[in-house]
Coordinates of C-alpha atoms in Angstrom, one line a residue:
M1 CA 110.7 208.8 -106.5
F2 CA 107.2 209.8 -105.5
R3 CA 108.1 209.4 -101.8
R4 CA 111.2 211.6 -102.2
T5 CA 109.2 214.3 -104.0
L6 CA 106.5 214.2 -101.3
V7 CA 109.1 214.5 -98.5
S8 CA 110.8 217.4 -100.3
A9 CA 107.4 219.1 -100.8
L10 CA 106.6 218.7 -97.1
S11 CA 110.0 220.1 -96.1
I12 CA 109.5 223.1 -98.4
A13 CA 106.1 223.7 -96.9
L14 CA 107.4 223.4 -93.4
C15 CA 110.2 225.8 -94.1
A16 CA 107.7 228.3 -95.6
S17 CA 105.4 227.9 -92.6
T18 CA 108.3 228.4 -90.2
A19 CA 109.5 231.5 -92.0
L20 CA 106.1 233.0 -91.9
A21 CA 105.8 232.2 -88.2
Q22 CA 109.0 234.1 -87.4
D23 CA 107.3 237.3 -88.6
L24 CA 104.5 237.0 -86.0
A25 CA 104.5 239.2 -82.9
Q26 CA 104.3 236.1 -80.7
A27 CA 107.2 234.3 -82.4
Q28 CA 109.5 234.6 -79.4
S29 CA 107.1 233.2 -76.9
E30 CA 108.2 229.9 -75.4
Y31 CA 104.8 228.5 -76.0
F32 CA 105.0 229.4 -79.7
T33 CA 108.5 228.0 -80.2
A34 CA 107.5 224.8 -78.5
G35 CA 104.6 224.5 -80.8
Q36 CA 106.8 225.0 -83.9
D37 CA 109.2 222.3 -82.6
L38 CA 106.4 219.9 -82.1
L39 CA 104.9 220.7 -85.6
A40 CA 108.3 219.9 -87.2
E41 CA 108.5 216.7 -85.3
R42 CA 105.0 215.6 -86.4
V43 CA 105.6 216.6 -90.0
A44 CA 108.8 214.4 -90.1
A45 CA 107.2 211.4 -88.3
Q46 CA 106.7 208.2 -90.2
P47 CA 104.4 205.3 -89.1
N48 CA 106.1 202.3 -87.7
T49 CA 104.8 199.3 -89.6
N50 CA 107.3 196.7 -88.2
Q51 CA 105.9 193.5 -86.9
A52 CA 105.7 193.8 -83.1
M53 CA 107.7 191.3 -81.2
N54 CA 106.6 192.5 -77.8
V55 CA 103.5 194.2 -76.5
I56 CA 103.2 196.0 -73.1
L57 CA 99.7 197.0 -72.1
F58 CA 99.7 199.5 -69.2
V59 CA 96.3 199.9 -67.4
A60 CA 95.9 202.4 -64.6
D61 CA 92.6 201.2 -63.1
G62 CA 90.2 204.1 -62.8
M63 CA 92.5 206.7 -64.5
G64 CA 90.3 208.5 -66.9
V65 CA 91.2 211.9 -68.5
G66 CA 90.4 213.7 -65.3
T67 CA 92.4 211.5 -63.0
N68 CA 95.3 211.6 -65.4
Y69 CA 95.2 215.4 -65.3
G70 CA 95.4 215.3 -61.5
I71 CA 98.4 212.8 -61.6
R72 CA 100.2 215.0 -64.2
V73 CA 99.8 218.2 -62.1
F74 CA 100.6 216.4 -58.8
Q75 CA 103.9 215.0 -60.1
G76 CA 104.8 218.3 -61.7
Q77 CA 104.3 220.1 -58.4
E78 CA 106.3 217.4 -56.6
M79 CA 109.1 218.3 -59.0
G80 CA 108.9 222.0 -58.0
L81 CA 107.0 223.1 -61.1
L82 CA 103.7 225.0 -61.1
G83 CA 102.4 221.6 -62.4
E84 CA 100.2 222.3 -65.3
E85 CA 103.1 222.5 -67.7
H86 CA 104.4 219.1 -66.8
N87 CA 104.0 216.0 -69.0
L88 CA 103.9 212.4 -67.9
P89 CA 106.0 210.0 -70.0
Y90 CA 103.1 208.7 -72.1
D91 CA 101.6 212.2 -72.6
L92 CA 104.4 212.6 -75.2
Y93 CA 103.6 209.4 -77.1
P94 CA 102.8 210.3 -80.8
N95 CA 99.5 208.4 -81.0
S96 CA 96.4 208.7 -78.9
A97 CA 92.7 207.9 -78.9
I98 CA 89.5 208.4 -76.9
I99 CA 88.1 205.1 -75.6
K100 CA 84.5 204.2 -74.9
T101 CA 84.2 202.0 -71.8
Y102 CA 80.6 200.8 -71.6
N103 CA 79.8 197.1 -71.0
I104 CA 77.2 195.0 -72.9
N105 CA 74.6 195.6 -70.2
A106 CA 76.0 198.6 -68.3
Q107 CA 76.4 202.3 -69.1
T108 CA 78.8 202.7 -66.2
P109 CA 81.5 199.9 -66.6
D110 CA 83.1 197.5 -64.3
S111 CA 86.8 196.6 -64.4
A112 CA 86.4 193.0 -65.2
P113 CA 84.6 193.3 -68.6
T114 CA 86.5 196.4 -69.6
A115 CA 89.9 194.6 -69.1
G116 CA 88.3 191.6 -70.8
A117 CA 87.4 193.6 -73.8
M118 CA 91.1 194.6 -74.1
N119 CA 92.2 191.0 -74.0
T120 CA 89.6 189.4 -76.3
G121 CA 88.3 192.1 -78.8
V122 CA 84.7 192.0 -77.7
K123 CA 82.5 193.7 -75.1
Q124 CA 81.5 191.7 -72.1
V125 CA 78.8 191.4 -69.5
F126 CA 79.1 193.4 -66.2
N127 CA 81.0 191.5 -63.4
T128 CA 82.1 188.7 -65.7
I129 CA 85.5 188.0 -67.2
N130 CA 86.3 186.8 -70.8
M131 CA 82.9 185.2 -71.5
A132 CA 80.7 185.5 -74.5
D133 CA 77.6 187.7 -74.3
T134 CA 75.3 184.7 -73.6
V135 CA 76.8 184.3 -70.1
I136 CA 74.6 184.9 -67.0
H137 CA 76.4 186.5 -64.1
E138 CA 77.0 184.0 -61.3
D139 CA 75.8 181.1 -63.3
C140 CA 78.8 179.0 -64.5
S141 CA 76.5 176.6 -66.3
T142 CA 76.1 179.4 -68.9
E143 CA 79.9 180.1 -69.3
A144 CA 81.1 180.4 -72.9
P145 CA 84.9 181.1 -72.7
L146 CA 86.6 183.4 -75.1
T147 CA 90.1 183.1 -76.5
L148 CA 92.6 185.4 -74.9
F149 CA 95.4 187.5 -76.4
S150 CA 97.7 185.8 -73.9
E151 CA 96.8 182.4 -75.3
L152 CA 97.4 183.6 -78.8
A153 CA 100.8 185.0 -77.8
S154 CA 101.7 181.8 -75.9
D155 CA 100.7 179.6 -78.9
A156 CA 103.1 181.7 -81.0
G157 CA 105.9 180.9 -78.6
K158 CA 105.9 184.1 -76.7
S159 CA 106.2 184.6 -73.0
V160 CA 103.3 186.2 -71.0
G161 CA 103.3 188.2 -67.8
V162 CA 100.8 190.1 -65.6
V163 CA 101.7 192.6 -62.9
S164 CA 99.3 194.4 -60.6
T165 CA 99.3 196.4 -57.4
A166 CA 95.9 194.9 -56.6
R167 CA 95.3 191.3 -55.8
I168 CA 96.7 189.3 -58.7
T169 CA 93.3 187.6 -58.8
H170 CA 91.5 190.9 -59.0
A171 CA 89.4 191.8 -62.0
T172 CA 91.8 193.7 -64.3
G173 CA 94.9 191.4 -63.8
A174 CA 92.7 188.3 -64.0
A175 CA 91.5 189.3 -67.4
V176 CA 94.9 188.3 -68.8
Y177 CA 94.4 184.6 -67.9
A178 CA 91.0 183.8 -66.4
K179 CA 87.5 183.1 -67.7
T180 CA 84.6 183.3 -65.2
A181 CA 80.9 184.1 -64.7
N182 CA 81.8 186.1 -61.6
R183 CA 84.8 188.3 -61.0
N184 CA 84.5 187.8 -57.3
W185 CA 85.2 184.0 -57.4
E186 CA 88.8 184.8 -56.6
S187 CA 89.5 181.9 -54.1
E188 CA 86.3 179.9 -54.1
A189 CA 83.6 179.2 -56.6
P190 CA 80.3 177.2 -56.6
E191 CA 80.5 173.5 -57.4
G192 CA 81.3 172.9 -61.0
C193 CA 83.0 176.3 -61.4
V194 CA 86.7 177.1 -61.2
D195 CA 88.0 180.0 -59.0
I196 CA 90.4 182.6 -60.4
A197 CA 93.4 181.6 -58.3
T198 CA 93.2 178.1 -59.5
Q199 CA 92.9 179.3 -63.1
L200 CA 96.1 181.3 -62.7
V201 CA 98.0 178.2 -61.6
D202 CA 96.3 176.2 -64.3
Q203 CA 97.5 178.7 -66.9
M204 CA 101.1 178.6 -65.4
E205 CA 101.0 174.8 -65.7
A206 CA 99.8 175.1 -69.3
G207 CA 102.7 177.4 -70.2
V208 CA 100.5 180.4 -70.9
I209 CA 101.5 182.6 -67.9
D210 CA 105.2 182.8 -67.1
V211 CA 105.3 185.7 -64.7
A212 CA 102.6 186.9 -62.3
F213 CA 103.3 189.6 -59.7
G214 CA 100.9 191.3 -57.3
G215 CA 99.1 190.9 -54.0
G216 CA 96.4 188.5 -52.9
A217 CA 98.4 185.6 -51.4
R218 CA 95.4 184.6 -49.3
A219 CA 93.6 183.1 -52.3
F220 CA 96.4 180.5 -52.8
A221 CA 96.4 178.8 -49.4
P222 CA 93.9 176.9 -47.3
E223 CA 91.9 178.9 -44.6
G224 CA 94.0 179.4 -41.5
T225 CA 97.3 178.3 -43.2
E226 CA 100.1 180.7 -42.3
I227 CA 102.1 182.0 -45.3
E228 CA 104.9 184.5 -45.3
V229 CA 102.7 187.6 -45.9
G230 CA 99.5 186.5 -44.1
T231 CA 96.9 183.7 -43.8
G232 CA 95.1 181.7 -46.5
N233 CA 91.4 181.9 -47.0
R234 CA 90.6 179.0 -49.3
T235 CA 87.7 176.9 -48.0
D236 CA 88.4 173.9 -50.2
G237 CA 91.7 172.9 -48.5
V238 CA 93.7 173.2 -51.7
N239 CA 97.2 174.7 -51.3
L240 CA 97.9 176.3 -54.6
I241 CA 101.3 177.5 -53.4
D242 CA 102.4 173.9 -53.0
R243 CA 100.9 173.1 -56.4
A244 CA 102.8 176.1 -58.0
N245 CA 106.1 174.7 -56.6
E246 CA 105.3 171.2 -57.9
I247 CA 104.9 172.5 -61.5
G248 CA 108.3 174.2 -61.3
A249 CA 107.2 177.7 -60.4
Q250 CA 109.0 179.8 -57.8
V251 CA 106.8 181.7 -55.3
V252 CA 108.4 184.9 -53.9
Y253 CA 107.1 187.3 -51.2
N254 CA 109.3 190.4 -51.1
S255 CA 111.8 192.5 -53.0
E256 CA 114.8 190.5 -51.9
Q257 CA 113.3 187.2 -53.1
L258 CA 112.2 188.8 -56.3
A259 CA 115.7 190.1 -57.0
S260 CA 117.2 186.7 -56.5
A261 CA 114.6 184.6 -58.3
D262 CA 115.6 182.4 -61.2
M263 CA 113.7 184.2 -64.0
S264 CA 114.3 181.3 -66.4
A265 CA 111.4 179.5 -64.7
P266 CA 107.9 180.7 -64.0
V267 CA 107.6 183.1 -61.1
L268 CA 104.6 183.9 -58.9
G269 CA 105.1 187.0 -56.8
L270 CA 102.6 187.3 -53.9
F271 CA 103.8 190.3 -52.0
T272 CA 100.8 191.0 -49.7
N273 CA 97.9 189.0 -48.3
S274 CA 95.3 191.2 -50.0
D275 CA 96.0 194.2 -52.2
M276 CA 99.4 195.7 -52.2
N277 CA 99.9 198.9 -50.2
Y278 CA 99.3 202.3 -51.6
E279 CA 102.5 203.9 -52.8
H280 CA 102.2 206.5 -50.0
D281 CA 102.2 203.7 -47.5
R282 CA 104.4 201.1 -49.1
P283 CA 106.8 199.5 -46.5
E284 CA 110.4 198.5 -47.1
G285 CA 110.6 195.1 -48.7
E286 CA 107.5 195.5 -50.8
P287 CA 108.4 196.1 -54.4
S288 CA 107.0 199.2 -56.2
L289 CA 105.1 198.9 -59.5
A290 CA 108.3 200.0 -61.3
D291 CA 110.3 197.3 -59.5
M292 CA 107.7 194.6 -60.5
T293 CA 107.5 195.9 -64.1
T294 CA 111.3 195.9 -64.6
A295 CA 111.6 192.4 -63.1
A296 CA 108.9 191.1 -65.3
I297 CA 110.5 192.6 -68.5
E298 CA 113.9 191.2 -67.5
A299 CA 112.3 187.7 -67.1
L300 CA 110.2 187.9 -70.3
Q301 CA 113.0 189.3 -72.5
G302 CA 114.8 186.0 -72.1
N303 CA 112.4 184.6 -74.8
E304 CA 113.8 185.4 -78.3
E305 CA 110.2 185.1 -79.7
G306 CA 109.0 188.1 -77.6
F307 CA 106.4 188.6 -75.0
Y308 CA 103.1 190.1 -73.9
L309 CA 102.9 191.9 -70.6
M310 CA 100.0 193.7 -68.9
V311 CA 100.8 196.0 -66.0
E312 CA 98.0 197.3 -63.8
A313 CA 98.1 200.2 -61.3
G314 CA 95.2 198.7 -59.5
R315 CA 95.0 201.0 -56.5
V316 CA 94.5 204.3 -58.3
D317 CA 91.0 202.9 -58.6
H318 CA 90.8 202.0 -54.9
A319 CA 91.9 205.5 -53.7
N320 CA 89.3 207.1 -55.9
H321 CA 86.7 204.8 -54.5
G322 CA 87.8 205.9 -51.0
G323 CA 87.5 209.6 -52.0
N324 CA 91.2 210.2 -51.3
A325 CA 92.8 212.1 -54.1
H326 CA 96.3 212.1 -52.6
R327 CA 96.7 208.4 -52.7
A328 CA 95.1 208.2 -56.1
F329 CA 97.7 210.6 -57.5
T330 CA 100.7 209.1 -55.7
D331 CA 99.8 205.7 -57.1
G332 CA 99.4 207.4 -60.5
V333 CA 102.9 208.8 -60.2
A334 CA 104.2 205.3 -59.4
F335 CA 102.4 204.1 -62.6
A336 CA 104.1 206.8 -64.7
E337 CA 107.4 205.8 -63.2
A338 CA 106.7 202.2 -64.2
V339 CA 105.9 203.3 -67.8
A340 CA 109.2 205.3 -67.9
A341 CA 111.2 202.4 -66.6
A342 CA 109.7 200.0 -69.2
Q343 CA 110.2 202.3 -72.2
E344 CA 113.9 202.5 -71.3
M345 CA 114.2 198.7 -71.4
V346 CA 112.7 197.9 -74.8
D347 CA 113.3 198.8 -78.4
L348 CA 110.3 200.8 -79.6
E349 CA 111.1 199.6 -83.2
N350 CA 109.7 196.2 -82.2
T351 CA 107.7 196.9 -79.0
L352 CA 104.2 198.3 -79.0
I353 CA 103.5 200.1 -75.7
I354 CA 99.9 201.1 -74.9
V355 CA 98.9 203.2 -71.9
T356 CA 95.2 203.5 -71.0
A357 CA 92.6 202.9 -68.3
D358 CA 89.6 200.6 -67.9
H359 CA 87.3 203.4 -66.7
E360 CA 87.1 206.8 -65.0
H361 CA 85.6 207.9 -61.7
V362 CA 83.2 210.7 -60.7
I363 CA 86.1 212.9 -59.9
N364 CA 85.7 216.7 -60.5
F365 CA 88.2 219.5 -60.9
N366 CA 86.8 222.9 -59.8
G367 CA 87.5 226.4 -61.1
Y368 CA 88.6 229.1 -61.3
C369 CA 92.0 228.3 -59.8
G370 CA 95.2 230.2 -60.4
R371 CA 98.4 228.5 -61.8
G372 CA 100.2 226.4 -59.3
T373 CA 97.3 225.8 -57.0
P374 CA 98.1 222.6 -55.1
I375 CA 96.1 220.0 -56.9
T376 CA 95.0 218.3 -53.7
G377 CA 94.5 221.5 -51.9
V378 CA 92.2 224.6 -51.7
C379 CA 91.6 226.5 -54.9
M380 CA 93.6 229.7 -55.0
D381 CA 92.5 232.7 -57.0
I382 CA 94.0 233.8 -60.3
A383 CA 96.4 236.7 -59.9
S384 CA 96.5 239.7 -62.2
G385 CA 99.9 240.5 -63.7
Q386 CA 101.7 237.4 -62.6
V387 CA 101.7 233.7 -63.5
E388 CA 101.3 232.0 -60.1
H389 CA 98.1 232.2 -58.1
S390 CA 97.4 235.0 -55.7
G391 CA 97.6 233.0 -52.5
E392 CA 94.0 233.9 -51.7
P393 CA 91.4 231.1 -51.6
V394 CA 88.4 231.3 -54.0
T395 CA 85.1 231.0 -52.1
A396 CA 81.8 229.5 -53.2
A397 CA 78.4 231.2 -52.7
D398 CA 78.4 229.9 -49.1
G399 CA 81.4 232.1 -48.4
K400 CA 83.7 229.1 -47.8
P401 CA 86.8 227.9 -49.7
Y402 CA 86.7 224.7 -51.7
T403 CA 89.2 222.2 -52.9
V404 CA 90.3 221.8 -56.5
V405 CA 89.3 218.1 -56.4
T406 CA 85.8 217.0 -55.3
Y407 CA 83.8 213.8 -56.1
A408 CA 80.2 213.6 -57.1
N409 CA 79.6 210.9 -54.5
G410 CA 81.5 209.1 -51.9
A411 CA 82.6 208.8 -48.2
G412 CA 83.5 212.5 -48.1
S413 CA 79.9 213.6 -48.6
V414 CA 78.9 216.9 -46.9
L415 CA 75.5 215.3 -46.3
V416 CA 75.5 213.4 -43.0
E417 CA 72.9 210.9 -41.8
Q418 CA 70.8 212.1 -38.9
T419 CA 69.3 210.1 -36.1
D420 CA 65.9 210.1 -37.9
G421 CA 67.5 208.6 -41.1
T422 CA 67.4 211.7 -43.1
Y423 CA 70.5 213.5 -44.5
S424 CA 71.5 217.1 -44.0
G425 CA 74.7 219.1 -43.6
S426 CA 76.8 221.9 -44.8
R427 CA 80.4 222.3 -45.9
P428 CA 83.1 222.9 -43.3
D429 CA 85.3 226.0 -43.4
L430 CA 88.3 224.2 -44.8
T431 CA 92.0 225.3 -44.4
Q432 CA 94.8 224.5 -46.8
E433 CA 96.6 222.5 -44.1
E434 CA 93.5 220.2 -43.6
A435 CA 93.0 219.8 -47.4
M436 CA 96.7 218.9 -48.0
D437 CA 96.7 216.1 -45.4
P438 CA 97.3 212.8 -47.2
D439 CA 94.4 211.3 -45.3
Y440 CA 91.9 214.0 -46.2
L441 CA 88.8 212.8 -48.0
Q442 CA 87.7 215.2 -50.7
Q443 CA 84.3 216.7 -50.3
A444 CA 81.5 214.9 -52.2
L445 CA 77.8 215.4 -52.8
L446 CA 75.9 212.2 -52.7
P447 CA 76.6 210.1 -49.6
M448 CA 78.0 206.7 -50.5
G449 CA 80.3 204.3 -48.7
S450 CA 82.3 203.9 -51.8
E451 CA 82.6 206.4 -54.6
T452 CA 81.5 205.0 -58.0
H453 CA 82.9 204.6 -61.4
S454 CA 81.9 206.9 -64.2
G455 CA 80.8 206.0 -67.7
V456 CA 82.8 208.8 -69.4
D457 CA 85.5 208.0 -72.0
V458 CA 89.1 207.4 -71.0
A459 CA 92.3 208.3 -73.0
L460 CA 94.8 206.0 -74.7
W461 CA 98.4 206.7 -75.6
A462 CA 100.5 204.5 -77.8
T463 CA 104.0 204.2 -79.3
G464 CA 105.8 201.5 -81.3
P465 CA 104.7 199.3 -84.2
W466 CA 101.3 200.1 -85.6
A467 CA 100.5 202.5 -82.8
H468 CA 99.2 204.9 -85.5
L469 CA 96.2 202.7 -85.8
F470 CA 94.8 204.3 -82.7
G471 CA 93.0 207.6 -83.3
G472 CA 89.7 209.3 -82.9
T473 CA 87.0 207.8 -80.7
M474 CA 87.2 204.0 -80.4
D475 CA 85.5 201.2 -78.5
Q476 CA 87.6 199.6 -75.9
E477 CA 87.8 196.2 -77.7
M478 CA 89.9 197.9 -80.5
I479 CA 92.9 197.6 -78.2
F480 CA 92.9 193.8 -78.8
H481 CA 92.5 194.3 -82.5
V482 CA 95.5 196.6 -82.8
M483 CA 97.6 194.4 -80.6
N484 CA 96.6 191.4 -82.6
H485 CA 97.4 193.1 -85.9
A486 CA 100.7 194.5 -84.7
V487 CA 101.9 191.0 -83.7
F488 CA 100.2 188.7 -86.1
G489 CA 98.5 190.7 -88.9
A490 CA 101.7 192.6 -89.8
A491 CA 103.5 189.3 -90.5
E492 CA 101.0 188.3 -93.2

């Protein structure tokens, strides 16, 4: 009775608010009516407190709030819009939070411990994966392994998968299954330590990992051994591809083999020798992130007990490191397409979808640019009396145009090393054509071979069971706690 009375009261209040709004001068504005529609939707929304059968954790490596903004505008402009008005699929999720990303001993985080925090519920030490805070980096005698969400899911009878456009042994993807004192021990480790590729096959043999798709085939074959996509680099002579086959797993190397794989058995997809190609450069026969995501879901959905899947867009991070906004944004669009494909395949009544990032980069968006300025191009001036930009570049105090996107540091630095070891330089007089070239490196200030991560917060969007537990500003390890509650706590 109380609930019906409350709903009726809310309905009356909303109707009164709507009636009042119709009397305002701005009531016919499309912005105003869109706001009223969203308000009605939010007032009517009820939290989903079902037990989650499935969890999909999407992580765009290096996609903080700024990078996500660039991806949103870039895709909108690709669609023929001005760009700023566009929404990515997860922008429309009803629940969101701001996520702190620092590591135990680092203000500016690393992908390994940030992904580890999501998978264990505790902060971790820089450059380590899924180890307690007593671990010393590069000293496996100090290793103190933590329990993973994937292991909890597997123990409960669920299937588990991991998908990445980076090497499947790279930091973020590895956090689903590996535990190590050094994230760089991908194919070899000191005596007494276990490398990450070996741990992946170990976890497949143990029944924890059912599907693993990504790049990095070289870590699974002996040095000099020819494999379908390259050459192995293991120095211990162990052939993990043979071992995977021996335990009943299928190893696939391209889109055709992936499509024909028997998904009732474990599948290891190794589609490139190192990282997979950027979406801008992806050749025929190499699956997209959406292709791998849909294949993984199809495989995991065969388990009536449900599944846990983590999907990483690993190369958004790499493009930002390279100072190349075009490839960062095109890989971000591919990530958004993977999210859209996944949400069409599952029932959001029993599937929790979380979209977030492990950290941000030192990417900057300059002003004051008019609407529709190409997000990877030169900043165009705001026009008076019209929506779209004026077509005239905005100039800095040096009289030269500048791009919307710059980086605080990186390979595109305007400071160039001189013969005497000092640095000096000035900005070039940039054209729109030059800036819009996919290979263009955005201007940066500090000269560095690789642009750095940033310690600023990232965003999180969520939908499905218990997604409403996300809100406000939270530490990154809360992602584990919400997933754990949605799957296990809700059943108590």
